[in-house]
Structures are given as structure tokens and as C-alpha cells.
């Protein structure tokens, strides 16, 4: 009741507006709101202005409901514990809806189940929405969240309106996007927006299992209708399922807009790297979920004289400018980063970023009002007691479940990052000199190799594979195909996506070079062969020298790898088995090429661009003669 606008009542069919003024909404926004108020039947409407006052009000409200608890060890930090059935993205329940199935997913070989996205017919989507959303906000508040992906003033930015019944989503969207009044102002002239409808839902039984984290795991569904720039998400409050600006908008809907408009929406970090002579370049890198984007984007280089600055850690929107220079913006405003493994030794920059104004989800807590997760063992005092992510006592060395959920996250403002790049909000984006692909490959794949040219680079992206992680519902450490780290995020047919990537070649005479990296190769002892993290600067150093056309590479069947001694290993002598790191076992690579061929045949079929098929044939030929 302390909220300043309480008492300012407007009425939309008997519903009280507890914040903001419906009359101030553009006719398009208002129509979208009215239509969904009719459907969801909320008790109240709250139009978000993005102010700190509003944020504090929502944090208080959530605290009262037990959704979050304060973390008094830090400044304005909070911990949310979700329903244990709602801890990751649900790829199997994520759908794209188009008139024709083939617009969304490649036509697979007969009898083969598709793994490159799920299609739903427009009619079935309508039914799914009606079944779940009718009256789903009874007794709840509908928040109207205006947000911009990209700096509000950037010509590359796009606007969304998310309707949600989750205060957690509102405060998270305020961190992850530019949210509030400025965006409503921009919409006043009738500008279009991406429609994002979200509800945490109510189980069909009517029984909410965990009052502090309502959700409906059994009926969770994430729907996209690219033709209408529309997203509808039901049943989950978690990350990529509920913060609709992120994967749903910036990648799935984003990639369809990008296809139409001739640019790229990618699951990529963006970093600036300055070498010891002071020359700065920007690099974009696509690694699958929980495979090291945040860590690389914030890396503290071990090589002297190098400087890394961070533009973004998860998503890049990129386009060629009039001079043929590829430019990228980070459409996000915060980091929704994996907590476990983050420590002062692995990622000190993240540790300097996250202990103010941060919402932690599913990490463990400490008796002195702080957080804990696997990897923070050296950062908690001996006496403190730990409570695990489910709220149960947890003792190091005794408990046999992890203290923090493996997909627990921090949600923190990007501007707090001490190495945030001075150009990170540049409306025109930063110039990209190189693109990296990578994944978790325990065997066979070398630390780094360079594509022979753009087409070969597109094949490398298309053939990406990686060990499954906890970021989605997949179980076990199986090696999965994850082309461009986009498998869960393609907004349209992957064959067409490849065609689109190939079409970029003619947009520029100054294309970025493409590389593949792998920090995760293991030795026969099962241990990582490469120390990773800050030591990855050695790989960046080699890449930058390649951009300068230094002859430090030698040709192999799979691409260009560092010439003997050309990777700077000063200070690591004797600690790294370079031979094993760059060993290219012929049988492994023959099998790899066949696995990719089989995957393309079964999963992409006739939709595979001829050029990719030719590139793969060339690779196989080089392998045979190697
Ligand atoms: P999403 O946010 O899910 O898209 O993940 P991400 O790609 O940003 O992954 P992130 O950087 O959060 O890393 C995930 C996990 O990989 C963490 O547990 C890290 O500690 C670990 N990791 C990151 N970089 C390295 C590395 O160079 N070597 C090793 N061994 N592990 C790493
Ligand atoms: C990922 O899974 O790639 C993430 C986290 O970055 S989520 O926002 O849940 O998609
Ligand atoms: Mn991600």
C-alpha cells in the first residue's frame, strides 16, 4: 500500500489498474492488453514504468510471498528458489507455429524423429492457448512490461511488450532488458512490438504445489508465431521459458526477422580484445548453453599485455553495414549467467559484478546471509552453515547432491561488469573481426582450428556437436549435434538458416574469419588437457595473429591449426600436452564426418544447401588423403 500509484484507479471492464494509466498506452498496445485481459481475467493490471520505486515495491511483494529472500551479506541481492520441477528450459515443449511445417523444421528422412525444433499448426496453437490461458490470472495481477532489446535509441533495437503474472519475471526483465516508460514513449507513435504473453499458470487440478513459486510443469508450453511476431509462454517461471526477451524474442523470433531483413540473430557472446601493441578487435563466439560464453566474454587474460572487454555474454544481433563491415549489438541489458563454477579463480570479473542488485536463482545460501555454489568452496568462511537450493541443510563432503542446482543462475546488470566495453551500447554496434564456434568435445577435437573460407566456416557451424549440459532437460553426458549453438533456438527451418548464412558471403569483401575452439578435450586420465579460462587468451592471441595474416598456421584436413611453437605457451611449459591437444586421429575424424553426414541426411534431408553437401564431401576427401 506504500506504493505511490495505489489508489489511482482506472477501469478496464471492472479491473483495477494499480500502476500507470491505460489511456497513455498506444492504441496497438491497449488492444493487445484488452484482448488478453479478456482471456486471462486478472484481478489487477500494473503497467510497468521501470522505476526503482516500482522495483522495490515488487521485491517487497515477492518477499512477503516467500518467492525471494534477501541476502543481507550483499547490497540489494535476492535469492529465489523455484519449484524443483521448474529449473531449466523445456525444449521438448517449445514450438514454432507456421502454416506449413516445412517453414519451421527441415523435412526429416522417413521414420526419423526431427531434433531441429518442434512445429505446431496455427490451429493447435490457438487451442493450446485457449486451454491454458482462459482465466489463468484470476486473483492475480497482470503486469504490462514494455521492453527494448538493444539500446532504446539504437536503429538495431526492437521492442516487445510482455504480459505476465509473475513479479519475478518483471524484476528480472528490468535487469535483462531496457524496461519501462522510455519504451512506452517510443511506442506512442504506433511503432510495432513483439507480443509476449506469459503466465506461470495454474495446474489443471487447481492445486498449486509450491505457493512461493506457482507453475504448471505438466502443461508447460512455449509457443512462437513468427508471422505475427508473437510469443506465448505458459507454465514456467524459469529463465529462457519466461524472460521472453531472451531466447524466445532475441533468438527465435529474432532469427526470423533477421532472415527477412538480411541480418543475423545468434547465440553468441561479443568481446573486445586489445593486444599488447594496443590494437583492438571484436570477436563473436557461439558455444552451446553452459559451454563457456559468459566465461570467455569476461575473461582475465593470463598473457601479459592483453585486455578483454565485454559487450555481451549470450546473444548477438549482427549485420553488415554499408561498408561491408559486420557489426554486432548485444540486445540484452544484463547477464543471466550459470552460477556453479564461477569463482575468483575461474571468473573474478563475474565475481566483481554479481554481488549487488542481483537476483540469484536456485543457488545455495549461507548462514551469514550469502550465497554458495559448487566452485565457491574457497570463498566461504569455515564456520558457516549451508542450505542447499531446495532449502535443506547441506554439508560439504557429506551431502551427495549438489548444493546449488547445476543450472542455477545469477541475473545481474551488465553495466556493473568492471570490464564492460565502452562501446557496449553503441547504437551502430561494434565491428566483428572473427567468429568462433565451439563446444564440449572430450575427444578428437583440437584446441583451435581455422576455417579455410566462409563456406567451410558455415560447414563447421553446421557440424557443431557438444556434450549435453544442465541448461535444458537433457540427461547424461551424451554428445549432441548443436549447429551454431542454435539447435534449441532456430526460429525457422535450419536448411534455410544455412542458406541465409551462406548468402552473407556476398555482402562483404571483408568477411570475418571463422574458427572452432574446444577448451574441453580430455586426456586418458579423464582430466581436461587445457587449463581454460584466462589461459584461453593464448588461443585468442593466435587468432588475432591470424587476423593480421601472420603465417602461424599449417594446413590439415579439418582446417588450419597452429604451426609448431606458434601458440604462445610461455609459463605453461611442461603443464600442457600440446601434442595431445592438437592430435587429429584419422579414425575419429572419419567417424565425425560420417556422423555429420548421417545427421544432415536424416535431419535436414532435401533442405540441406548443396554448398554444404559439397563442403562436407571436400572435407571427407581431404580426410581420406590425409
Ligand atoms: P549459457 O548462459 O547457458 O548460454 O552458458 P555459457 O555458454 O555462458 O556458459 P558459462 O560461461 O556460464 O560456462 C558454463 C560452465 O562451463 C561453467 O561451469 C564454467 O565454469 C565452465 N567453463 C567455462 N569456461 C571454461 C573453460 O575454459 N574450461 C573449463 N574446463 N570449463 C569452463
Ligand atoms: C541458455 O540456456 O543458453 C541460457 C539460459 O542462456 S536461458 O535463459 O534459460 O535460456
Ligand atoms: Mn545461452
XYZ file of C-alpha atoms and ligand atoms in Angstrom:
669
model
C 0.000 0.000 0.000
C 3.064 2.217 0.279
C 3.239 2.304 -3.492
C 2.687 5.852 -4.784
C 0.234 4.996 -7.531
C -2.014 2.741 -5.497
C -5.357 4.432 -5.380
C -5.004 5.722 -8.900
C -7.813 3.589 -10.259
C -8.603 3.247 -13.885
C -11.029 0.679 -15.090
C -10.916 -1.817 -17.883
C -14.066 -3.834 -17.576
C -14.042 -3.659 -13.820
C -10.364 -4.403 -13.424
C -8.332 -2.047 -11.299
C -5.185 -0.542 -12.711
C -2.829 -0.313 -9.761
C 0.039 1.365 -11.584
C 0.164 3.544 -14.676
C -2.575 4.777 -16.958
C -4.228 2.690 -19.639
C -5.087 5.848 -21.546
C -1.385 6.514 -22.013
C -0.902 3.290 -23.980
C -0.799 3.420 -27.757
C -3.942 2.007 -29.396
C -1.999 -1.093 -30.520
C -0.652 -1.807 -27.052
C -4.030 -1.168 -25.489
C -5.755 -3.529 -27.912
C -3.202 -6.248 -27.119
C -3.721 -5.732 -23.397
C -7.515 -5.725 -23.618
C -7.623 -8.883 -25.682
C -5.515 -10.743 -23.138
C -7.244 -9.312 -20.106
C -10.417 -10.792 -21.550
C -8.665 -14.127 -21.908
C -6.689 -14.308 -18.655
C -9.100 -12.476 -16.330
C -6.557 -10.905 -13.992
C -7.787 -9.095 -10.898
C -5.448 -6.128 -11.374
C -3.296 -4.523 -14.012
C 0.091 -2.986 -13.364
C 1.742 -1.019 -16.175
C 5.462 -1.130 -15.507
C 7.410 2.116 -15.544
C 10.795 0.602 -14.726
C 11.445 2.923 -11.769
C 13.414 1.913 -8.728
C 10.347 2.611 -6.610
C 8.359 0.105 -8.605
C 11.189 -2.402 -8.384
C 11.374 -2.067 -4.588
C 7.630 -2.491 -4.340
C 7.803 -5.747 -6.325
C 10.761 -7.047 -4.330
C 8.792 -6.400 -1.130
C 5.767 -8.150 -2.516
C 7.806 -11.200 -3.512
C 9.460 -11.285 -0.131
C 6.034 -11.355 1.519
C 5.055 -14.297 -0.696
C 8.294 -16.143 0.050
C 9.344 -16.101 -3.613
C 12.626 -14.427 -2.742
C 14.669 -13.964 0.391
C 17.121 -11.122 0.931
C 20.852 -11.822 1.023
C 21.978 -9.340 3.682
C 25.647 -10.129 3.102
C 25.409 -8.120 -0.125
C 23.742 -4.951 -1.379
C 20.243 -5.427 -2.826
C 20.716 -9.117 -3.622
C 17.988 -11.750 -3.522
C 17.616 -15.488 -3.736
C 14.720 -17.243 -5.447
C 14.139 -20.955 -5.006
C 11.975 -22.372 -7.776
C 9.716 -25.355 -7.710
C 12.236 -28.190 -8.291
C 10.211 -29.180 -11.348
C 10.931 -25.776 -12.939
C 14.690 -25.326 -13.190
C 15.599 -25.190 -16.883
C 14.382 -24.568 -20.394
C 11.971 -27.189 -21.695
C 13.000 -27.784 -25.286
C 10.544 -30.639 -25.817
C 7.650 -28.276 -25.061
C 8.882 -25.404 -27.202
C 7.105 -24.923 -30.543
C 7.141 -22.682 -33.589
C 3.884 -22.223 -35.439
C 3.656 -21.622 -39.177
C 1.076 -22.535 -41.796
C 3.407 -25.110 -43.304
C 5.519 -27.412 -41.191
C 8.427 -27.092 -43.637
C 8.754 -23.390 -42.879
C 9.700 -24.268 -39.304
C 11.628 -27.533 -39.460
C 13.525 -29.468 -42.102
C 11.753 -32.459 -43.574
C 13.458 -35.441 -41.967
C 14.167 -38.782 -43.555
C 11.185 -41.118 -43.331
C 10.827 -42.687 -39.914
C 13.321 -40.299 -38.292
C 12.171 -38.034 -35.485
C 13.217 -34.428 -36.013
C 15.566 -32.816 -33.485
C 15.804 -29.363 -35.052
C 12.787 -27.814 -33.396
C 9.108 -28.571 -32.910
C 6.310 -27.392 -35.166
C 2.717 -26.769 -34.202
C -0.128 -25.848 -36.544
C -1.751 -22.416 -36.066
C -4.989 -24.124 -35.069
C -3.365 -26.327 -32.463
C -1.526 -23.309 -31.117
C -4.822 -21.472 -30.705
C -6.307 -24.468 -28.906
C -3.265 -24.809 -26.643
C -3.564 -21.140 -25.689
C -7.293 -21.257 -25.054
C -6.987 -24.406 -22.926
C -4.328 -22.945 -20.714
C -4.858 -19.206 -20.579
C -8.592 -18.950 -20.075
C -8.942 -17.397 -16.633
C -5.344 -18.306 -15.713
C -4.709 -14.959 -13.968
C -7.813 -14.995 -11.746
C -6.942 -13.315 -8.470
C -3.553 -12.291 -9.829
C -2.022 -9.113 -11.197
C -1.197 -8.824 -14.871
C 1.995 -6.846 -15.344
C 2.459 -4.998 -18.609
C 6.174 -4.951 -19.290
C 7.380 -2.664 -22.100
C 10.946 -3.536 -23.065
C 13.573 -2.881 -25.691
C 16.051 -5.426 -26.978
C 19.049 -3.217 -27.680
C 19.626 0.351 -26.500
C 16.354 2.259 -26.854
C 17.977 4.734 -29.266
C 19.674 2.127 -31.473
C 18.323 1.677 -35.001
C 19.032 -2.026 -34.495
C 16.853 -2.287 -31.366
C 13.427 -3.968 -31.329
C 10.588 -3.503 -28.872
C 8.442 -6.026 -27.042
C 5.510 -5.946 -24.645
C 5.381 -8.809 -22.186
C 2.197 -9.504 -20.279
C 2.955 -11.663 -17.261
C 1.539 -12.658 -13.881
C 4.989 -13.085 -12.345
C 6.674 -10.311 -10.351
C 9.904 -12.357 -10.567
C 9.722 -12.037 -14.332
C 9.169 -8.268 -14.081
C 12.189 -7.625 -11.865
C 14.302 -9.982 -13.988
C 13.196 -8.315 -17.232
C 14.186 -4.980 -15.687
C 17.724 -6.335 -15.364
C 17.907 -8.238 -18.647
C 16.289 -5.630 -20.936
C 15.745 -1.873 -21.107
C 12.344 -1.816 -19.463
C 9.838 0.904 -18.612
C 8.494 4.306 -19.517
C 11.084 5.195 -22.190
C 9.895 2.214 -24.203
C 6.223 3.162 -23.822
C 7.137 6.634 -25.077
C 8.767 5.132 -28.146
C 5.604 3.103 -28.816
C 3.373 6.165 -28.686
C 3.739 6.819 -32.416
C 2.218 3.425 -33.243
C 5.533 1.554 -33.554
C 5.074 -2.217 -33.734
C 6.212 -4.539 -31.000
C 6.719 -8.242 -30.414
C 3.759 -9.602 -28.463
C 4.834 -11.667 -25.479
C 2.159 -13.317 -23.349
C 3.289 -15.229 -20.271
C 1.662 -16.930 -17.321
C 3.182 -19.188 -14.713
C -0.151 -20.967 -14.909
C -2.341 -22.933 -12.562
C -2.293 -26.737 -12.623
C -5.434 -28.321 -14.050
C -6.188 -29.714 -10.590
C -6.267 -26.167 -9.241
C -3.690 -27.170 -6.635
C -0.543 -25.029 -6.553
C 2.164 -27.231 -5.072
C 4.571 -24.504 -4.006
C 2.803 -21.239 -3.229
C 6.028 -19.246 -3.441
C 6.714 -20.496 -6.990
C 3.491 -21.225 -8.825
C 3.950 -23.101 -12.102
C 2.330 -25.860 -14.125
C 5.111 -28.192 -15.285
C 2.734 -30.754 -16.742
C 1.164 -28.314 -19.157
C 4.141 -26.038 -19.744
C 4.330 -24.864 -23.321
C 6.381 -22.208 -25.116
C 4.868 -21.075 -28.405
C 6.065 -18.763 -31.177
C 4.193 -17.409 -34.172
C 6.834 -15.623 -36.282
C 4.304 -14.341 -38.793
C 2.628 -12.229 -36.086
C 5.800 -11.532 -34.082
C 4.032 -13.329 -31.253
C 5.252 -15.379 -28.292
C 3.049 -17.229 -25.815
C 4.570 -18.989 -22.817
C 2.687 -20.919 -20.161
C 3.525 -22.902 -17.047
C 7.108 -21.977 -16.204
C 8.713 -19.074 -14.372
C 12.240 -20.061 -15.288
C 14.795 -18.125 -17.349
C 14.578 -18.901 -21.025
C 10.968 -20.082 -20.622
C 9.707 -16.883 -19.013
C 12.056 -13.946 -19.676
C 10.635 -13.733 -23.154
C 13.014 -11.066 -24.453
C 15.854 -13.531 -24.269
C 15.680 -16.807 -26.194
C 12.084 -16.520 -27.444
C 12.396 -12.984 -28.840
C 16.077 -12.244 -29.381
C 16.771 -15.647 -30.946
C 13.657 -17.487 -32.185
C 11.511 -14.559 -33.352
C 14.712 -12.531 -33.864
C 16.158 -15.046 -36.313
C 13.003 -14.920 -38.424
C 13.089 -11.114 -38.509
C 16.818 -11.280 -39.280
C 16.165 -13.648 -42.185
C 13.606 -11.258 -43.628
C 15.763 -8.177 -43.107
C 19.111 -9.685 -44.085
C 20.961 -9.887 -40.783
C 21.871 -12.498 -38.132
C 20.420 -13.197 -34.655
C 22.835 -15.569 -32.936
C 23.543 -17.351 -29.637
C 26.879 -15.567 -29.323
C 28.954 -13.626 -26.846
C 30.699 -10.462 -28.043
C 34.070 -9.403 -26.638
C 36.666 -6.757 -27.359
C 40.289 -7.846 -27.244
C 43.250 -5.492 -27.244
C 46.680 -6.921 -27.968
C 49.955 -5.711 -26.408
C 50.534 -3.240 -29.260
C 47.190 -1.616 -28.446
C 45.282 -2.911 -31.471
C 41.682 -3.711 -30.594
C 39.367 -6.161 -32.328
C 35.937 -7.579 -31.535
C 35.098 -11.267 -31.641
C 31.731 -13.058 -31.518
C 31.543 -16.658 -30.327
C 28.809 -19.296 -30.362
C 29.041 -22.061 -27.761
C 26.011 -24.116 -26.669
C 24.291 -23.382 -23.366
C 26.597 -23.776 -20.346
C 29.690 -24.192 -22.549
C 31.645 -21.078 -21.636
C 30.264 -17.916 -23.286
C 29.999 -15.870 -20.089
C 33.441 -17.014 -19.016
C 35.118 -16.104 -22.298
C 33.277 -12.775 -22.530
C 34.654 -11.743 -19.106
C 37.993 -13.478 -19.233
C 41.020 -12.205 -17.343
C 43.814 -12.922 -19.831
C 46.832 -14.723 -18.469
C 49.003 -13.424 -21.314
C 50.659 -10.145 -20.336
C 49.637 -7.021 -22.249
C 46.247 -8.346 -23.307
C 42.964 -6.700 -22.374
C 39.477 -8.186 -22.709
C 36.321 -6.094 -22.590
C 32.790 -7.468 -22.576
C 29.973 -6.399 -24.907
C 27.631 -9.320 -24.280
C 27.653 -12.883 -22.980
C 24.782 -14.680 -24.716
C 23.167 -13.077 -27.755
C 24.430 -11.078 -30.730
C 22.440 -9.275 -33.402
C 24.767 -8.718 -36.329
C 24.552 -7.065 -39.712
C 26.870 -5.861 -42.454
C 26.968 -2.078 -42.687
C 27.250 -0.089 -45.912
C 30.999 -0.597 -45.932
C 30.681 -4.367 -45.702
C 31.790 -4.380 -42.071
C 29.914 -6.870 -39.885
C 28.615 -5.044 -36.787
C 27.084 -6.523 -33.650
C 24.942 -5.292 -30.802
C 24.137 -7.112 -27.598
C 20.344 -6.872 -27.407
C 20.425 -7.593 -23.671
C 20.982 -5.353 -20.664
C 22.136 -7.926 -18.116
C 23.721 -11.334 -17.647
C 21.669 -14.436 -16.795
C 24.736 -16.490 -16.038
C 25.441 -20.022 -14.823
C 26.455 -19.776 -11.134
C 28.243 -23.089 -10.463
C 31.895 -22.942 -11.432
C 32.003 -19.146 -11.076
C 34.753 -18.199 -8.628
C 37.592 -15.766 -8.086
C 39.943 -18.201 -9.755
C 37.754 -19.031 -12.781
C 35.914 -15.740 -13.374
C 36.958 -12.946 -10.977
C 35.226 -10.351 -13.186
C 31.852 -12.060 -12.765
C 32.528 -12.202 -9.008
C 33.085 -8.419 -9.057
C 29.832 -7.950 -10.989
C 27.263 -10.048 -9.170
C 27.236 -9.050 -5.509
C 24.943 -6.072 -5.829
C 21.496 -5.618 -7.423
C 21.397 -9.298 -8.371
C 18.710 -11.959 -8.308
C 20.124 -15.428 -7.741
C 18.002 -18.432 -8.605
C 18.471 -21.951 -7.223
C 21.884 -21.381 -5.661
C 22.597 -22.457 -2.079
C 22.600 -19.947 0.787
C 24.941 -19.476 3.749
C 24.159 -18.774 7.401
C 25.885 -15.381 7.102
C 23.371 -14.203 4.516
C 25.325 -15.015 1.400
C 25.278 -17.483 -1.487
C 27.165 -20.665 -2.218
C 27.638 -22.996 -5.163
C 29.997 -25.669 -6.389
C 33.276 -23.872 -7.070
C 32.886 -21.377 -4.194
C 34.476 -23.726 -1.627
C 37.383 -21.336 -1.060
C 35.182 -18.280 -0.789
C 33.066 -19.118 2.291
C 34.205 -18.895 5.891
C 34.746 -22.185 7.692
C 32.061 -21.732 10.334
C 29.132 -21.010 8.027
C 26.265 -23.419 7.524
C 24.987 -24.065 4.049
C 21.390 -24.532 2.929
C 21.027 -26.148 -0.485
C 18.944 -24.858 -3.385
C 15.931 -26.812 -2.189
C 16.184 -25.286 1.291
C 17.690 -28.348 3.046
C 20.833 -28.345 5.229
C 23.901 -29.227 3.185
C 27.312 -30.316 4.418
C 30.421 -30.336 2.271
C 31.778 -33.841 1.793
C 28.702 -35.418 3.394
C 25.772 -34.440 1.213
C 25.711 -36.412 -2.002
C 23.623 -33.969 -4.008
C 24.954 -30.626 -5.245
C 24.392 -27.577 -3.008
C 23.371 -25.426 -5.956
C 21.313 -26.663 -8.884
C 23.706 -27.243 -11.823
C 21.640 -24.736 -13.835
C 21.391 -22.165 -11.022
C 21.891 -18.618 -12.266
C 22.671 -15.018 -11.403
C 20.679 -12.223 -13.033
C 22.805 -9.100 -12.861
C 23.029 -5.704 -14.630
C 25.615 -5.650 -17.432
C 26.722 -2.142 -16.546
C 28.083 -3.426 -13.223
C 30.681 -5.503 -15.040
C 34.035 -3.817 -14.362
C 35.254 -4.638 -17.875
C 32.088 -3.710 -19.722
C 33.210 -2.359 -23.085
C 32.983 1.430 -23.553
C 31.171 0.713 -26.838
C 28.743 -1.868 -25.440
C 25.739 0.378 -26.026
C 26.970 1.895 -29.291
C 23.792 2.242 -31.378
C 25.582 1.131 -34.551
C 27.182 -1.903 -32.887
C 30.834 -2.946 -32.719
C 32.840 -4.221 -35.726
C 33.324 -8.006 -35.683
C 36.647 -9.379 -36.979
C 36.262 -13.056 -36.138
C 33.568 -15.607 -35.370
C 34.266 -18.578 -33.116
C 32.314 -21.800 -32.857
C 32.929 -24.250 -30.050
C 31.576 -26.888 -27.743
C 32.371 -29.500 -25.148
C 34.310 -32.159 -27.013
C 36.134 -34.590 -24.699
C 37.887 -36.359 -27.583
C 39.351 -35.748 -31.015
C 38.657 -32.036 -31.489
C 41.728 -29.797 -31.204
C 42.057 -26.678 -29.050
C 41.637 -24.432 -32.088
C 41.377 -24.624 -35.866
C 40.594 -22.097 -38.555
C 38.122 -22.445 -41.403
C 39.598 -22.363 -44.896
C 36.987 -19.837 -46.034
C 33.416 -18.650 -45.342
C 31.687 -21.717 -46.839
C 33.898 -24.059 -44.869
C 33.165 -21.951 -41.791
C 29.435 -22.398 -42.315
C 30.004 -26.168 -42.528
C 31.907 -26.022 -39.226
C 28.991 -24.190 -37.585
C 26.512 -26.637 -39.097
C 28.505 -29.633 -37.874
C 28.908 -28.427 -34.290
C 28.460 -31.059 -31.593
C 28.716 -30.803 -27.812
C 28.188 -32.718 -24.598
C 24.705 -32.135 -23.114
C 24.535 -29.691 -20.166
C 22.068 -28.848 -17.391
C 20.678 -25.783 -19.174
C 17.803 -27.852 -20.594
C 16.058 -31.114 -19.722
C 18.622 -33.428 -21.386
C 20.063 -36.193 -19.259
C 23.600 -37.548 -19.224
C 26.760 -36.534 -20.989
C 25.775 -37.633 -24.469
C 27.339 -35.769 -27.402
C 24.558 -33.916 -29.187
C 24.511 -32.121 -32.506
C 24.078 -28.432 -31.822
C 24.561 -26.492 -35.045
C 25.669 -22.894 -34.443
C 24.764 -23.488 -30.745
C 21.272 -22.665 -32.040
C 19.561 -26.078 -32.064
C 17.057 -25.046 -29.341
C 16.694 -21.534 -30.750
C 16.119 -21.701 -34.506
C 13.027 -19.684 -35.427
C 12.773 -21.276 -38.879
C 13.925 -24.221 -40.987
C 17.611 -24.935 -40.340
C 18.200 -25.590 -44.049
C 17.004 -22.061 -44.822
C 19.124 -20.760 -41.959
C 22.205 -22.309 -43.594
C 21.230 -20.745 -46.919
C 20.961 -17.402 -45.098
C 24.439 -17.768 -43.571
C 25.866 -18.708 -46.969
C 24.214 -15.634 -48.516
C 26.230 -13.383 -46.199
C 29.358 -14.141 -48.216
C 28.351 -11.771 -50.998
C 27.591 -8.917 -48.608
C 31.232 -8.150 -47.961
C 34.776 -8.357 -49.239
C 35.925 -8.116 -45.640
C 34.282 -11.160 -44.068
C 35.231 -12.116 -40.538
C 37.439 -15.191 -40.292
C 35.830 -18.251 -38.718
C 37.450 -20.522 -36.103
C 36.487 -23.538 -33.998
C 37.702 -23.846 -30.396
C 37.461 -26.591 -27.772
C 38.524 -25.942 -24.165
C 37.151 -29.300 -23.045
C 39.339 -32.027 -24.552
C 40.295 -34.670 -22.006
C 43.351 -36.871 -21.618
C 43.351 -40.605 -20.981
C 43.227 -39.769 -17.246
C 39.829 -38.116 -17.766
C 41.205 -34.686 -16.888
C 40.959 -31.579 -19.064
C 44.061 -31.254 -21.248
C 43.780 -27.470 -21.323
C 43.564 -25.216 -18.230
C 40.974 -22.975 -19.911
C 39.531 -19.718 -18.553
C 42.218 -16.957 -18.585
C 44.605 -19.259 -20.442
C 42.196 -19.133 -23.370
C 43.832 -15.746 -24.081
C 46.630 -17.776 -25.685
C 44.165 -19.030 -28.245
C 42.805 -15.516 -28.816
C 46.393 -14.322 -29.300
C 46.880 -16.896 -32.065
C 43.541 -15.952 -33.627
C 44.456 -12.232 -33.654
C 47.770 -13.044 -35.296
C 45.854 -14.971 -37.955
C 43.658 -11.905 -38.474
C 46.906 -9.998 -39.076
C 47.791 -12.646 -41.674
C 50.763 -13.934 -39.722
C 51.931 -17.247 -41.157
C 51.500 -19.115 -37.903
C 49.113 -21.774 -39.255
C 49.550 -25.039 -41.033
C 47.004 -26.763 -43.221
C 45.343 -30.014 -42.133
C 42.376 -31.958 -43.439
C 39.992 -30.242 -40.996
C 41.328 -26.698 -41.334
C 44.297 -24.598 -40.240
C 45.906 -25.288 -36.879
C 48.818 -23.547 -35.127
C 52.266 -24.285 -36.575
C 54.602 -25.966 -34.121
C 55.623 -23.493 -31.391
C 53.300 -20.797 -32.750
C 50.822 -20.982 -29.875
C 52.269 -18.859 -27.078
C 52.706 -21.275 -24.150
C 55.186 -19.192 -22.163
C 54.742 -20.004 -18.496
C 52.779 -23.180 -19.212
C 55.795 -25.249 -20.245
C 55.517 -28.826 -19.066
C 51.947 -28.277 -17.866
C 50.193 -28.873 -21.169
C 50.431 -31.812 -23.527
C 50.335 -29.846 -26.773
C 50.723 -32.914 -28.917
C 47.584 -34.479 -27.479
C 45.695 -31.167 -27.646
C 46.284 -30.916 -31.389
C 46.345 -34.583 -32.270
C 43.894 -35.291 -35.127
C 43.121 -39.023 -35.008
C 42.154 -40.056 -38.529
C 39.570 -42.640 -37.453
C 37.946 -40.136 -35.110
C 37.641 -37.545 -37.854
C 36.372 -40.034 -40.428
C 33.691 -41.059 -37.941
C 32.961 -37.408 -37.165
C 32.474 -36.613 -40.856
C 30.174 -39.623 -41.245
C 28.197 -38.670 -38.142
C 27.675 -35.185 -39.578
C 26.744 -36.658 -42.951
C 24.233 -39.003 -41.321
C 22.821 -36.124 -39.309
C 22.408 -33.957 -42.396
C 20.829 -36.853 -44.336
C 18.411 -37.788 -41.595
C 17.624 -34.387 -40.112
C 17.997 -31.864 -42.914
C 17.481 -34.024 -45.998
C 16.465 -32.097 -49.117
C 16.617 -28.821 -47.195
C 20.409 -29.010 -46.944
C 22.034 -26.428 -49.243
C 24.057 -28.057 -51.990
C 27.088 -25.996 -50.997
C 27.119 -27.543 -47.523
C 26.927 -31.015 -49.025
C 29.854 -30.108 -51.301
C 31.857 -28.713 -48.393
C 31.318 -31.935 -46.459
C 32.403 -34.005 -49.460
C 35.557 -31.881 -49.697
C 36.255 -32.465 -46.004
C 35.812 -36.220 -46.418
C 38.147 -36.216 -49.411
C 40.798 -34.282 -47.500
C 40.456 -36.719 -44.610
C 40.843 -39.758 -46.866
C 44.030 -38.358 -48.376
C 45.452 -37.142 -45.070
P 24.541 -20.146 -21.073
O 24.306 -18.980 -20.192
O 23.769 -21.361 -20.670
O 24.314 -19.844 -22.522
O 26.055 -20.636 -20.834
P 27.502 -20.062 -21.201
O 27.885 -20.514 -22.558
O 27.577 -18.608 -20.924
O 28.456 -20.864 -20.190
P 29.341 -20.348 -18.949
O 30.413 -19.383 -19.348
O 28.414 -19.911 -17.887
O 30.078 -21.700 -18.512
C 29.387 -22.838 -18.097
C 30.288 -23.747 -17.342
O 31.464 -24.045 -18.101
C 30.765 -23.169 -16.013
O 30.628 -24.142 -15.006
C 32.213 -22.852 -16.259
O 32.975 -22.958 -15.101
C 32.636 -23.866 -17.326
N 33.722 -23.305 -18.178
C 33.701 -22.112 -18.816
N 34.865 -21.885 -19.466
C 35.647 -22.972 -19.250
C 36.971 -23.337 -19.662
O 37.681 -22.614 -20.369
N 37.430 -24.559 -19.244
C 36.659 -25.374 -18.460
N 37.192 -26.539 -18.089
N 35.429 -25.053 -18.038
C 34.913 -23.871 -18.427
C 20.839 -20.911 -22.096
O 20.284 -21.946 -21.727
O 21.507 -20.847 -23.167
C 20.760 -19.705 -21.249
C 19.865 -19.704 -20.105
O 21.430 -18.722 -21.547
S 18.197 -19.473 -20.512
O 17.878 -18.054 -20.360
O 17.399 -20.276 -19.575
O 17.963 -19.868 -21.888
Mn 22.560 -19.051 -23.545
